[in-house]
């Protein structure tokens, strides 16, 4: 099965393995920093009470004094509570109370994969909570250090919980289907249940229901007499300072009402879950009620996570995706090949959003950012959001003078309306909703150079670019051949490089010059790209640290760069073989077995 899984995921797995050691995640973070992102023991509480640490999507709370819902007024002027720890976004793993109860049943139910799922659950929890086991995986398993957030191991833990809950539900449904027949001597099942065992199961069922009922009655008592809740909240504020920090509580009444609402919600769903789980223990229903109980079980499994996470999953009119802002219309009206970037601390046109409109961006949000590009941009200005998988833009005015910035083919800078750029090379050309500045000294996306300097490493290339300011007429090539570093006569006649086709996986150009040179395309060099000159394969040169180049002789030539990764091709071959294997297994399973033939 593992081999089949690798084959079916080949088109995605093999290209990732090809670049996994070339990304910003490779060796970026220390072990101590990684385990600092692990879950803590307190996160176990939010798996039972989802809003125990606040909820950024809920803006009303229960007021015990007025017995009504009131708008939240938290500290720092916020309209939601958030304190202590992040419990939503990627840290929220509330699945509902009934699935947890069914999971407990599944731990003891018979099943072919029960022990595998239990092992997966235990292993995932140990890794998600950053135990000592994590250090073993961190240093012993190749590529494990790239999982920078241990809490992501809650995803396989969630899978294990759901499977165990399904096994528990199957056992529960079978138990409810037997009904009262299981008492005494069951002729249908052949089992014998002693009266004492029957009484014990009923006692357990009653206790399961009585506990949430008692909690709900206590909470109803606090509505009539809220002073005890207020007293407990005062003591909590004194003993736990973080309750009043961040977007915490202004006073004890706010805390008391917030905790009362969470406890009441917990008691109601716990009562519903307990009533469902206790049905096989009580044995007081008719067989036809089994279907009704099963339907109620499904509704509760869906309703509980929905009431906890429904508001957090925001909704919006998809028509907004078809609306083109005026600033984007202005950028799209400009012909040619260029890139945009951002300037200033306030975010404008968040990275990846320009891709929807067909705009090429120097920034981006991606978990697999090539480390050399990140180091190149970092040499212009340190990127504050790189740990969060983002390259956003620039804030320091000195960055506008960097020769590295010029080589990125940035034609426009996007700036928040409250900010401005005061630089002679940048002029304001648009100011409707967002300011757009145009580069007066824009560097072309593709050009030809005739004077080449050889360097031995990426770091040396960046240092040479920053210190000596090579321009389009002069560049640096990593491990350049001797034939390229020899002085050549500067061409007397006009020359040029023109992009004739630009696509995601192919770039075609024409180059014309009276002497030999290097055609430079200011696009990132990475595995899988191949170069062709007049239809014949050519070696790709690493130019100016991260860009692609190819040597061309004198004359007029066609140059093409095509993305043809062998890893993707091999992955597709594995996928086809995997599909054939799956088809063969299905065909074999459909053939009549020997036992069926003998019976017929």
XYZ file of C-alpha atoms in Angstrom:
600
model
C 0.000 0.000 0.000
C 2.853 2.386 0.808
C 4.459 1.745 -2.588
C 1.118 2.308 -4.306
C 0.644 5.578 -2.410
C 4.083 6.786 -3.553
C 3.243 5.897 -7.149
C -0.089 7.730 -7.104
C 1.472 10.856 -5.575
C 4.534 10.758 -7.825
C 3.764 13.939 -9.846
C 3.708 15.940 -6.614
C 6.188 13.998 -4.493
C 9.162 13.714 -6.861
C 9.338 17.435 -7.808
C 9.172 18.317 -4.105
C 11.993 15.916 -3.241
C 14.050 17.537 -5.989
C 13.916 20.989 -4.393
C 13.319 20.213 -0.699
C 16.935 20.946 0.252
C 16.918 24.169 -1.784
C 14.089 25.879 0.113
C 14.134 28.337 2.991
C 12.978 25.571 5.322
C 16.148 23.521 4.895
C 18.178 24.117 8.056
C 16.487 27.462 8.676
C 15.166 26.943 12.200
C 16.749 25.433 15.279
C 15.170 22.658 17.287
C 14.383 25.021 20.160
C 12.520 27.412 17.880
C 10.510 24.597 16.353
C 9.363 23.090 19.636
C 8.352 26.565 20.787
C 5.521 26.221 18.245
C 4.331 22.936 19.735
C 1.044 22.559 21.548
C 0.978 22.933 25.307
C -0.959 20.958 27.881
C -3.588 23.698 28.070
C -4.527 23.007 24.451
C -6.131 19.771 25.599
C -8.815 21.912 27.219
C -9.761 23.636 23.961
C -10.335 20.246 22.348
C -13.297 19.961 24.708
C -14.275 23.636 25.136
C -13.392 25.364 21.842
C -13.700 29.008 22.965
C -11.964 28.672 26.312
C -9.184 31.021 25.140
C -11.448 33.325 23.162
C -12.791 33.423 19.649
C -11.906 36.178 17.150
C -15.145 35.623 15.220
C -17.562 36.082 18.130
C -18.340 39.620 19.202
C -21.042 39.079 21.816
C -20.905 37.603 25.301
C -23.411 36.683 27.994
C -23.916 39.175 30.827
C -24.946 37.451 34.059
C -26.217 40.717 35.538
C -28.693 41.508 32.756
C -29.127 37.865 31.650
C -28.712 38.880 28.013
C -26.140 38.927 25.225
C -24.041 42.095 25.116
C -21.341 43.383 22.724
C -17.833 42.460 23.811
C -15.610 45.255 25.096
C -12.192 43.732 25.656
C -8.917 45.351 26.551
C -7.065 47.374 23.929
C -10.454 48.336 22.464
C -11.039 44.967 20.802
C -14.518 43.564 20.199
C -13.475 39.946 20.803
C -11.624 38.020 23.478
C -8.204 36.532 22.726
C -5.740 35.819 25.486
C -3.186 33.253 26.545
C -2.704 31.276 23.352
C -3.816 31.029 19.747
C -6.620 28.503 19.632
C -8.059 29.134 16.179
C -6.680 29.178 12.656
C -4.203 26.271 12.529
C -4.335 25.614 16.273
C -8.042 24.797 16.488
C -8.790 21.087 16.556
C -12.255 20.879 18.082
C -14.024 17.872 16.552
C -17.041 17.727 18.834
C -17.839 15.853 22.032
C -19.706 12.933 20.484
C -16.800 11.990 18.158
C -14.497 11.974 21.184
C -16.903 9.698 23.038
C -17.229 7.379 20.062
C -13.444 7.377 19.749
C -13.180 6.049 23.314
C -15.558 3.236 22.339
C -13.477 2.642 19.215
C -10.359 2.133 21.337
C -11.911 -1.074 22.678
C -13.984 -2.119 19.672
C -12.863 -4.874 17.372
C -11.365 -3.720 14.129
C -8.682 -4.699 11.668
C -6.814 -1.404 11.835
C -7.513 -0.501 15.457
C -3.961 -0.847 16.732
C -2.544 0.999 13.742
C -4.895 3.931 14.376
C -4.129 3.923 18.096
C -0.409 3.989 17.336
C -0.877 6.813 14.829
C -2.895 8.804 17.370
C -0.329 8.362 20.144
C 2.614 9.151 17.864
C 0.935 12.249 16.417
C 0.039 13.603 19.852
C 3.567 13.064 21.166
C 4.971 14.985 18.194
C 2.319 17.719 18.224
C 3.019 18.478 21.880
C 6.784 18.640 21.322
C 7.792 15.818 23.648
C 11.272 14.280 23.785
C 10.277 12.039 20.910
C 10.308 15.065 18.605
C 14.074 15.520 18.971
C 14.626 11.937 17.759
C 12.624 12.572 14.588
C 14.194 16.015 14.125
C 17.752 14.691 13.929
C 17.149 11.166 12.604
C 14.510 11.547 9.870
C 15.671 13.354 6.689
C 13.486 16.344 5.855
C 11.739 16.305 9.227
C 13.397 19.596 10.184
C 11.353 21.322 7.489
C 8.139 20.783 9.462
C 8.574 24.007 11.403
C 5.344 23.786 13.407
C 4.907 20.592 15.444
C 1.205 21.263 15.982
C 0.590 20.265 12.360
C 0.900 16.687 13.545
C -2.624 17.176 14.841
C -3.809 16.582 11.276
C -2.898 12.857 11.283
C -4.132 12.761 14.885
C -7.471 14.117 13.671
C -7.566 11.439 10.988
C -6.941 8.752 13.612
C -9.639 10.166 15.908
C -12.185 10.180 13.076
C -11.396 6.589 12.081
C -11.570 5.367 15.673
C -14.823 7.289 16.129
C -16.206 5.551 13.039
C -15.240 2.179 14.484
C -16.837 3.164 17.781
C -19.988 4.293 15.975
C -20.188 0.968 14.171
C -19.897 -0.870 17.488
C -22.481 1.483 19.045
C -24.928 0.932 16.188
C -24.531 -2.834 16.458
C -25.188 -2.637 20.201
C -28.303 -0.496 19.762
C -29.547 -2.829 17.031
C -29.566 -5.777 19.454
C -31.680 -3.790 21.900
C -33.360 -5.583 24.780
C -32.681 -8.941 23.121
C -29.206 -8.868 24.657
C -30.639 -9.276 28.127
C -30.822 -12.729 29.591
C -30.398 -15.451 26.984
C -30.194 -14.069 23.448
C -31.364 -16.771 21.075
C -30.333 -14.733 18.048
C -26.808 -14.016 19.246
C -26.187 -16.996 21.439
C -24.803 -14.720 24.186
C -25.827 -14.724 27.815
C -25.819 -11.489 29.806
C -26.065 -11.746 33.573
C -28.571 -9.559 35.444
C -25.726 -7.994 37.448
C -23.939 -6.967 34.238
C -27.158 -5.481 32.936
C -27.647 -3.477 36.126
C -24.043 -2.224 36.010
C -24.418 -1.039 32.423
C -27.589 0.831 33.355
C -25.786 2.515 36.261
C -22.982 3.623 33.938
C -25.526 4.966 31.451
C -27.339 6.924 34.153
C -24.058 8.426 35.397
C -23.120 9.509 31.869
C -26.363 11.460 31.598
C -26.458 12.696 35.193
C -23.096 14.500 35.097
C -23.959 17.001 32.309
C -27.466 17.388 33.763
C -25.973 18.358 37.127
C -23.643 20.833 35.422
C -26.518 22.404 33.487
C -28.622 22.741 36.663
C -25.698 24.385 38.445
C -25.337 26.890 35.628
C -29.061 27.642 35.721
C -28.713 28.276 39.448
C -25.942 30.803 38.712
C -28.314 32.773 36.498
C -30.578 33.369 39.477
C -27.693 33.837 41.919
C -24.636 35.089 39.973
C -22.560 36.144 43.001
C -20.645 32.828 43.304
C -19.652 33.032 39.628
C -18.479 36.618 40.111
C -16.442 35.601 43.155
C -14.754 32.767 41.246
C -13.990 35.127 38.357
C -12.352 37.628 40.723
C -10.099 34.922 42.133
C -9.243 33.757 38.616
C -8.217 37.274 37.551
C -5.971 37.553 40.596
C -4.292 34.171 40.119
C -4.043 34.179 36.292
C -2.702 37.595 35.154
C -2.962 36.828 31.437
C -6.765 36.835 31.678
C -6.540 40.623 31.799
C -3.728 40.921 29.232
C -3.898 41.272 25.469
C -7.518 41.269 24.366
C -8.502 40.019 27.805
C -11.293 40.878 30.215
C -11.974 44.298 31.696
C -13.475 43.010 34.937
C -14.685 39.893 36.737
C -18.252 40.187 35.426
C -17.003 39.920 31.837
C -14.991 36.816 32.689
C -17.882 35.248 34.613
C -20.344 35.727 31.746
C -17.882 34.443 29.159
C -17.055 31.299 31.119
C -20.725 30.711 31.964
C -21.655 30.728 28.277
C -18.852 28.292 27.423
C -19.799 25.981 30.294
C -23.488 26.001 29.352
C -22.715 25.199 25.737
C -20.434 22.389 26.878
C -23.071 20.942 29.201
C -25.777 20.916 26.513
C -23.666 19.167 23.886
C -22.195 16.853 26.522
C -25.731 15.908 27.566
C -26.717 15.173 23.976
C -23.561 13.109 23.403
C -23.997 11.239 26.686
C -27.618 10.422 25.868
C -26.590 8.933 22.527
C -23.682 6.922 23.935
C -25.767 5.660 26.863
C -28.499 4.132 24.679
C -26.894 0.670 24.425
C -26.308 0.726 28.180
C -29.857 1.650 29.176
C -31.570 -0.821 26.807
C -34.965 0.862 27.142
C -35.841 1.549 23.507
C -37.643 -0.262 20.767
C -35.733 -1.655 17.792
C -37.263 0.877 15.406
C -35.793 3.671 17.485
C -32.294 2.589 16.429
C -32.619 4.353 13.075
C -33.857 7.516 14.771
C -30.960 7.393 17.231
C -28.502 6.928 14.361
C -29.933 9.928 12.530
C -29.686 12.032 15.693
C -26.091 10.877 16.067
C -25.222 12.111 12.572
C -26.940 15.459 13.165
C -25.083 15.967 16.442
C -21.726 15.069 14.894
C -22.275 17.774 12.257
C -23.888 20.400 14.501
C -21.291 20.456 17.282
C -18.232 21.449 15.178
C -20.442 23.794 13.152
C -21.543 25.802 16.192
C -17.913 26.058 17.322
C -16.192 26.846 14.018
C -18.970 28.040 11.715
C -18.460 31.741 12.280
C -14.708 31.467 11.984
C -15.064 30.124 8.439
C -15.906 33.440 6.827
C -18.123 33.719 3.793
C -18.070 36.285 1.024
C -19.722 36.952 -2.285
C -17.647 35.185 -4.995
C -18.514 38.083 -7.267
C -15.676 40.013 -5.630
C -13.253 37.807 -7.558
C -14.670 39.151 -10.819
C -14.361 42.775 -9.734
C -11.177 44.446 -10.950
C -9.968 47.373 -8.802
C -8.991 50.566 -10.646
C -5.345 50.137 -9.634
C -5.262 46.674 -11.185
C -6.918 47.971 -14.352
C -4.178 50.592 -14.582
C -1.432 47.985 -14.194
C -3.027 45.640 -16.709
C -3.310 48.425 -19.261
C 0.486 48.567 -19.479
C 1.873 46.277 -22.152
C 5.150 44.479 -21.947
C 6.776 42.211 -19.414
C 7.353 43.699 -15.968
C 6.996 43.024 -12.263
C 5.372 44.865 -9.404
C 6.479 45.207 -5.786
C 5.310 46.894 -2.576
C 6.812 49.667 -0.535
C 5.878 50.581 3.009
C 4.861 48.670 6.104
C 1.150 48.644 5.279
C 0.191 45.756 3.038
C -1.126 46.610 -0.436
C -2.454 43.913 -2.773
C -1.435 40.962 -0.614
C 1.085 38.523 -2.150
C -0.443 35.878 -4.461
C -3.491 38.088 -5.106
C -1.851 39.729 -8.177
C -1.645 36.265 -9.721
C -5.448 36.268 -10.083
C -5.177 39.321 -12.321
C -2.234 38.043 -14.352
C 0.306 40.397 -12.754
C 3.871 39.269 -12.093
C 4.974 39.951 -8.528
C 8.334 39.920 -6.751
C 6.587 38.861 -3.537
C 4.605 35.789 -2.709
C 3.222 33.423 -0.126
C 4.426 29.850 -0.430
C 5.670 27.113 1.861
C 8.363 26.180 -0.662
C 10.326 29.370 -1.351
C 13.704 28.796 -2.975
C 16.376 29.824 -0.489
C 18.567 31.629 -3.028
C 15.752 33.924 -4.107
C 14.966 34.658 -0.469
C 18.642 35.446 0.174
C 18.725 37.672 -2.906
C 15.726 39.712 -1.735
C 17.076 39.651 1.816
C 20.284 41.244 0.520
C 18.172 44.170 -0.680
C 16.316 44.425 2.630
C 15.735 41.859 5.403
C 12.321 40.265 4.974
C 10.351 40.348 8.237
C 7.722 37.813 7.121
C 9.993 35.116 5.696
C 9.438 32.859 8.719
C 5.737 32.977 7.832
C 6.419 31.834 4.244
C 6.060 35.315 2.766
C 8.158 37.733 0.775
C 6.175 40.929 1.044
C 8.113 44.011 -0.050
C 10.380 46.815 1.062
C 10.203 49.566 3.676
C 13.640 51.203 3.748
C 14.096 54.060 1.221
C 17.741 52.989 0.835
C 16.523 49.769 -0.777
C 15.391 51.762 -3.808
C 19.059 52.421 -4.669
C 20.087 48.763 -4.578
C 21.345 47.355 -7.900
C 19.762 44.057 -6.904
C 16.355 45.727 -6.909
C 16.933 47.104 -10.391
C 17.692 43.657 -11.821
C 14.283 42.343 -10.711
C 12.584 44.207 -13.584
C 10.318 46.136 -11.193
C 8.344 48.716 -13.151
C 5.799 49.694 -10.496
C 5.795 50.046 -6.718
C 2.471 49.847 -4.870
C 2.197 52.106 -1.828
C -0.517 52.635 0.773
C -2.360 55.975 0.309
C -1.031 57.217 3.661
C 2.599 56.704 2.575
C 4.690 58.187 -0.199
C 8.015 57.748 -1.988
C 10.455 60.631 -2.293
C 13.035 59.381 -4.781
C 14.196 60.876 -8.096
C 13.932 57.533 -9.928
C 10.283 56.956 -8.984
C 7.368 59.070 -10.163
C 3.743 58.939 -9.005
C 1.508 57.786 -11.878
C -1.659 56.631 -10.081
C -3.339 57.643 -6.815
C -6.898 56.292 -6.859
C -7.294 54.207 -3.698
C -3.646 53.160 -3.796
C -0.519 54.982 -4.916
C 1.480 53.532 -7.798
C 4.991 54.748 -8.598
C 6.767 54.008 -11.881
C 10.471 53.274 -12.161
C 12.189 55.756 -14.493
C 15.298 53.551 -14.710
C 13.690 50.178 -15.168
C 15.938 47.284 -16.123
C 14.690 45.068 -18.947
C 13.540 41.514 -18.303
C 15.904 40.196 -20.985
C 19.101 41.725 -22.363
C 22.480 40.784 -23.807
C 25.865 41.336 -22.155
C 29.352 41.127 -23.624
C 31.547 41.692 -20.585
C 31.328 38.814 -18.109
C 33.070 38.287 -14.775
C 33.348 34.821 -13.300
C 32.507 34.098 -9.655
C 32.615 30.861 -7.723
C 29.547 31.086 -5.488
C 26.212 32.763 -4.918
C 27.589 34.814 -2.025
C 30.453 36.119 -4.146
C 28.036 37.061 -6.912
C 25.836 39.071 -4.547
C 28.857 40.769 -2.992
C 30.207 41.717 -6.424
C 26.835 43.065 -7.544
C 26.375 45.191 -4.441
C 29.917 46.574 -4.367
C 30.647 47.176 -8.051
C 27.146 47.841 -9.428
C 27.363 45.890 -12.699
C 24.708 46.928 -15.175
C 23.087 45.409 -18.253
C 26.332 45.884 -20.160
C 28.326 43.994 -17.516
C 27.382 41.033 -15.396
C 28.683 38.172 -13.263
C 28.337 34.489 -14.087
C 28.955 31.651 -11.673
C 31.771 29.377 -12.906
C 31.757 31.063 -16.301
C 33.725 29.356 -19.114
C 36.980 31.037 -20.152
C 35.510 31.803 -23.560
C 32.981 34.151 -21.940
C 35.434 36.047 -19.743
C 37.749 37.069 -22.592
C 37.442 40.724 -23.631
C 35.445 41.270 -26.800
C 34.977 44.309 -28.967
C 31.818 46.206 -28.117
C 29.338 45.872 -31.020
C 29.232 48.884 -33.265
C 25.808 48.275 -34.760
C 22.498 48.116 -32.934
C 21.613 44.920 -31.152
C 18.838 43.720 -28.926
C 16.920 40.956 -27.244
C 13.185 40.739 -27.751
C 10.729 38.502 -25.931
C 8.401 36.954 -28.503
C 6.497 34.608 -26.188
C 6.241 34.538 -22.424
C 4.336 31.746 -20.655
C 4.548 29.970 -17.313
C 6.550 27.063 -18.702
C 8.208 28.551 -21.780
C 9.949 31.798 -22.748
C 11.007 32.471 -26.343
C 13.323 35.292 -27.420
C 15.212 36.586 -30.432
C 18.756 37.903 -30.033
C 20.777 39.885 -32.536
C 24.394 41.033 -32.158
C 27.517 41.452 -34.251
C 29.648 39.784 -31.563
C 29.098 36.878 -29.223
C 27.593 37.422 -25.794
C 25.278 36.139 -23.108
C 21.503 36.492 -23.263
C 20.273 37.155 -19.735
C 16.684 36.454 -18.707
C 15.915 37.909 -15.279
C 13.847 34.918 -14.198
C 14.753 32.578 -11.357
C 16.996 29.655 -12.193
C 15.793 26.365 -10.757
C 15.881 22.652 -11.608
C 13.865 21.627 -14.636
C 14.551 24.577 -16.922
C 16.308 23.826 -20.224
C 17.745 26.239 -22.781
C 17.721 25.975 -26.569
C 19.583 28.148 -29.089
C 18.255 27.818 -32.630
C 16.483 24.639 -31.538
C 19.631 22.977 -30.169
C 20.128 22.319 -26.434
C 22.453 24.730 -24.649
C 23.840 25.042 -21.141
C 22.044 27.405 -18.779
C 24.348 29.841 -16.999
C 23.709 31.146 -13.494
C 23.803 34.904 -13.975
C 23.875 37.552 -11.243
C 23.255 34.989 -8.533
C 19.760 33.746 -9.383
C 18.947 34.493 -13.032
C 19.146 32.400 -16.196
C 21.485 33.038 -19.081
C 22.738 31.323 -22.220
C 25.749 31.995 -24.439
C 24.993 32.890 -28.063
C 27.392 33.478 -30.972
C 27.360 36.529 -33.183
C 24.421 36.948 -35.498
C 20.674 36.593 -35.168
C 19.395 33.669 -33.122
C 16.289 32.300 -31.483
C 16.565 31.435 -27.801
C 14.056 29.398 -25.811
C 13.802 28.457 -22.155
C 11.436 25.583 -21.431
C 10.417 24.037 -18.137
C 10.868 20.293 -18.677
C 11.595 18.731 -15.275
C 12.547 15.075 -15.350
C 11.085 14.687 -11.855
C 7.611 15.600 -13.116
C 7.924 13.265 -16.088
C 9.020 10.399 -13.854
C 6.221 11.216 -11.429
C 3.656 10.996 -14.222
C 5.074 7.617 -15.233
C 4.705 6.400 -11.648
C 1.143 7.731 -11.585
C 0.233 5.808 -14.733
C 1.770 2.627 -13.333
C -0.110 3.166 -10.081
C -3.397 3.629 -11.907
C -2.741 0.442 -13.868
C -2.065 -1.373 -10.595
C -5.301 -0.062 -9.087
C -7.213 -1.041 -12.207
C -5.695 -4.513 -12.096
C -6.678 -4.964 -8.459
C -10.229 -3.864 -9.221
C -10.431 -6.227 -12.194
C -9.141 -9.158 -10.153
C -11.618 -8.435 -7.365
C -14.476 -8.511 -9.891
C -13.548 -11.963 -11.191
C -15.690 -14.825 -9.837
C -13.872 -16.686 -7.100
C -13.401 -20.461 -7.072
C -15.757 -20.797 -4.101
C -18.526 -18.987 -5.980
C -17.962 -21.191 -9.016
C -18.200 -24.340 -6.890
C -21.457 -23.123 -5.348
C -22.924 -22.371 -8.768
